[in-house]
Amino acid sequence: MTPDSSPLGLANLGPIAQLRAGRLPERLVRLLAGLWLYGVSNALLMQSTLGGSPWVVFHQGASRHLPLSLGMVMVSVAVAVLLLWIPLRQMPGLGTVANTFLLGPFTDLNLHWLAAPESLPLRCAYLIGGVAMCALATALYVGAQLGTGPRDGLMTGFARRTGWSIRRVRTSIEIVVLACGVALGGVAGLGTLVFALCVGPITQFFMRYLVLRLEAPEEKLPAAVS
């Protein structure tokens, strides 16, 4: 493994190189499908009302101490996370822009279409489905290798620089973020703990099959793990 690749074969290419790395139509479809499913995941988790993701808990906690709305806190945190990309040498791309501008509308649409369940078993089903869908969505859009959103870029950047597995990095980040969010006064629930402990291993599983092999003759690129 080189410093510019992750254990799962994710290449760290610049924005232009990403677009020129082959199989672009297929990768664009995977990017958009992944972001759409990410919106479904967010809606399922929110409608379950069993606890938000660790990042939601962190945003809620931070908003208690800053003269900013929750939405502005989310934007500020995203910018701060993007700054952490610099020492990690994580490259942005079309997926970074798409994540920024499409994930919110996709979440809103699915919230409009998904009715909030009343029974506890159905709420638990929403929670489990939301966690699994988040992992699948992450693997799809990150595996398209067109750039990640701010928080997923933190995951892939640390995995590439440390050589740790996606499972280990993602779970570690979620637990740290959750602990900080609770310390700041954010409200966690059963769903928050389930998300923090399970999303990393499930993402690792899906990414083994969904990271696409890139074709760039001018660069030697790592292959995805089969």
Coordinates of C-alpha atoms in Angstrom, one line a residue:
M1 CA 0.0 0.0 0.0
T2 CA 1.3 3.5 -0.9
P3 CA 0.7 6.7 1.0
D4 CA -1.9 7.6 -1.7
S5 CA -4.0 4.5 -1.3
S6 CA -6.2 3.1 1.4
P7 CA -6.4 -0.6 2.6
L8 CA -9.4 -1.0 0.3
G9 CA -7.8 0.4 -2.8
L10 CA -9.2 3.9 -2.7
A11 CA -7.0 6.1 -4.8
N12 CA -6.3 9.7 -3.6
L13 CA -6.5 11.5 -7.0
G14 CA -7.0 15.2 -7.7
P15 CA -10.3 16.4 -9.1
I16 CA -9.3 16.2 -12.8
A17 CA -7.5 12.9 -12.4
Q18 CA -10.7 11.5 -10.8
L19 CA -12.8 12.4 -13.9
R20 CA -10.2 11.0 -16.3
A21 CA -9.7 7.7 -14.5
G22 CA -12.2 5.6 -16.6
R23 CA -15.7 4.2 -16.3
L24 CA -17.0 7.7 -15.6
P25 CA -20.7 7.1 -16.5
E26 CA -20.9 4.1 -14.2
R27 CA -19.1 6.0 -11.5
L28 CA -21.5 9.0 -11.8
V29 CA -24.5 6.6 -11.5
R30 CA -23.0 5.1 -8.4
L31 CA -22.2 8.5 -6.9
L32 CA -25.8 9.7 -7.3
A33 CA -27.3 6.4 -6.2
G34 CA -25.2 6.4 -3.1
L35 CA -26.1 10.0 -2.2
W36 CA -29.8 9.2 -2.7
L37 CA -29.6 6.2 -0.5
Y38 CA -27.7 8.3 2.1
G39 CA -30.8 10.6 2.1
V40 CA -33.0 7.6 2.6
S41 CA -30.8 6.5 5.5
N42 CA -31.0 10.0 7.1
A43 CA -34.7 9.9 6.9
L44 CA -35.1 6.5 8.3
L45 CA -32.8 7.3 11.3
M46 CA -34.6 10.6 11.9
Q47 CA -38.1 9.1 11.7
S48 CA -37.2 6.3 14.1
T49 CA -36.8 8.9 16.9
L50 CA -34.5 6.5 18.7
G51 CA -31.5 8.8 18.7
G52 CA -29.5 10.7 16.1
S53 CA -26.1 9.8 14.7
P54 CA -23.0 10.8 16.7
W55 CA -22.5 13.8 14.4
V56 CA -26.1 14.9 15.0
V57 CA -25.5 14.7 18.8
F58 CA -22.2 16.6 18.4
H59 CA -24.0 19.4 16.3
Q60 CA -26.7 19.6 19.0
G61 CA -24.2 19.9 21.8
A62 CA -22.1 22.5 20.0
S63 CA -25.1 24.6 19.3
R64 CA -25.7 24.9 23.0
H65 CA -22.4 26.8 23.4
L66 CA -22.3 28.9 20.2
P67 CA -24.4 31.8 19.1
L68 CA -25.3 29.9 15.9
S69 CA -28.3 28.0 14.7
L70 CA -28.1 24.2 14.3
G71 CA -27.8 24.6 10.6
M72 CA -24.9 27.1 10.9
V73 CA -23.2 24.8 13.3
M74 CA -23.4 22.0 10.8
V75 CA -21.9 24.2 8.1
S76 CA -19.1 25.4 10.5
V77 CA -18.2 21.8 11.5
A78 CA -18.1 20.8 7.8
V79 CA -15.7 23.6 7.1
A80 CA -13.5 22.6 10.1
V81 CA -13.5 19.0 9.0
L82 CA -12.4 20.0 5.5
L83 CA -9.5 21.9 7.0
L84 CA -8.4 18.6 8.6
W85 CA -8.1 17.2 5.1
I86 CA -5.0 19.4 4.6
P87 CA -2.6 17.4 6.9
L88 CA -4.2 14.2 5.7
R89 CA -3.7 15.2 2.1
Q90 CA -7.2 14.2 1.2
M91 CA -8.3 15.3 -2.2
P92 CA -11.8 16.8 -2.9
G93 CA -13.7 16.1 -6.1
L94 CA -17.1 16.1 -7.8
G95 CA -18.4 13.9 -5.0
T96 CA -17.5 16.5 -2.4
V97 CA -19.5 19.1 -4.2
A98 CA -22.4 16.7 -4.8
N99 CA -22.5 15.7 -1.2
T100 CA -22.6 19.3 -0.1
F101 CA -25.5 20.3 -2.4
L102 CA -27.5 17.1 -2.9
L103 CA -27.6 15.3 0.5
G104 CA -29.8 17.9 2.2
P105 CA -32.5 17.9 -0.6
F106 CA -32.4 14.1 -0.9
T107 CA -32.9 13.9 2.9
D108 CA -35.8 16.4 2.8
L109 CA -37.5 14.5 0.0
N110 CA -37.3 11.1 1.8
L111 CA -38.5 12.7 5.0
H112 CA -41.6 13.9 3.1
W113 CA -42.3 10.4 1.7
L114 CA -41.5 8.3 4.7
A115 CA -44.2 8.3 7.4
A116 CA -43.1 8.3 11.0
P117 CA -43.8 4.9 12.6
E118 CA -45.8 4.7 15.8
S119 CA -45.0 1.2 17.0
L120 CA -41.6 0.4 18.7
P121 CA -40.9 -2.6 16.5
L122 CA -41.3 -0.6 13.3
R123 CA -39.2 2.2 14.8
C124 CA -36.4 -0.4 15.5
A125 CA -36.8 -1.6 11.9
Y126 CA -36.3 2.0 10.7
L127 CA -33.2 2.3 12.9
I128 CA -31.6 -1.0 11.6
G129 CA -32.5 -0.2 8.1
G130 CA -31.1 3.3 8.4
V131 CA -27.7 2.1 9.7
A132 CA -27.4 -0.6 7.0
M133 CA -28.5 1.9 4.3
C134 CA -26.0 4.5 5.5
A135 CA -23.2 1.9 5.2
L136 CA -24.3 0.8 1.7
A137 CA -24.7 4.4 0.6
T138 CA -21.2 5.3 1.9
A139 CA -19.7 2.3 0.1
L140 CA -21.5 3.2 -3.2
Y141 CA -20.6 6.9 -3.4
V142 CA -17.1 6.7 -1.8
G143 CA -16.4 3.6 -3.9
A144 CA -17.1 5.6 -7.1
Q145 CA -13.9 7.4 -6.3
L146 CA -15.1 10.9 -7.3
G147 CA -14.4 12.5 -3.9
T148 CA -16.1 12.2 -0.6
G149 CA -18.1 14.5 1.7
P150 CA -16.3 16.2 4.6
R151 CA -16.9 13.6 7.2
D152 CA -16.4 10.5 5.0
G153 CA -13.2 12.1 3.7
L154 CA -11.9 12.2 7.3
M155 CA -12.6 8.5 7.4
T156 CA -10.8 7.6 4.2
G157 CA -8.0 10.1 4.9
F158 CA -7.2 8.5 8.2
A159 CA -7.4 5.0 6.8
R160 CA -5.0 5.9 4.0
R161 CA -2.5 7.6 6.3
T162 CA -2.6 5.1 9.2
G163 CA -3.1 1.8 7.3
W164 CA -6.0 1.0 9.6
S165 CA -9.2 -0.7 8.3
I166 CA -12.2 1.4 7.4
R167 CA -14.1 -0.4 10.1
R168 CA -11.6 0.6 12.8
V169 CA -11.3 4.2 11.6
R170 CA -15.0 4.8 11.2
T171 CA -15.9 3.3 14.5
S172 CA -13.2 5.3 16.3
I173 CA -14.3 8.5 14.7
E174 CA -18.0 7.9 15.6
I175 CA -17.2 7.0 19.3
V176 CA -14.9 10.1 19.7
V177 CA -17.5 12.4 18.1
L178 CA -20.3 10.9 20.2
A179 CA -18.3 11.4 23.4
C180 CA -17.6 15.0 22.5
G181 CA -21.2 15.6 21.6
V182 CA -22.5 14.2 24.9
A183 CA -19.9 16.2 26.9
L184 CA -21.2 19.3 25.2
G185 CA -24.8 18.5 26.1
G186 CA -26.1 16.7 23.0
V187 CA -28.8 14.1 23.6
A188 CA -28.0 10.5 22.6
G189 CA -30.2 7.5 22.5
L190 CA -30.2 3.8 21.7
G191 CA -30.0 4.5 18.0
T192 CA -27.0 6.6 18.5
L193 CA -25.0 3.8 20.2
V194 CA -26.2 1.3 17.6
F195 CA -25.1 3.6 14.8
A196 CA -21.7 4.3 16.4
L197 CA -20.8 0.7 16.9
C198 CA -22.3 -0.9 13.8
V199 CA -21.9 1.5 10.9
G200 CA -18.1 1.0 10.6
P201 CA -18.1 -2.8 10.3
I202 CA -21.0 -2.8 7.9
T203 CA -19.4 -0.1 5.7
Q204 CA -16.2 -2.1 5.7
F205 CA -18.2 -5.1 4.4
F206 CA -19.9 -3.3 1.6
M207 CA -16.8 -1.4 0.5
R208 CA -15.0 -4.7 -0.1
Y209 CA -17.4 -5.2 -3.1
L210 CA -18.2 -1.7 -4.2
V211 CA -14.9 0.1 -4.6
L212 CA -14.4 0.4 -8.3
R213 CA -11.1 -0.3 -10.1
L214 CA -9.9 2.8 -11.9
E215 CA -8.2 2.9 -15.2
A216 CA -5.6 5.6 -15.7
P217 CA -2.7 4.7 -17.9
E218 CA -0.6 7.6 -16.8
E219 CA -0.8 6.6 -13.2
K220 CA -0.3 3.3 -11.4
L221 CA -3.5 3.0 -9.4
P222 CA -4.2 0.5 -6.6
A223 CA -6.9 -2.1 -7.3
A224 CA -10.0 -2.6 -5.2
V225 CA -9.9 -5.5 -2.8
S226 CA -11.9 -8.4 -4.2

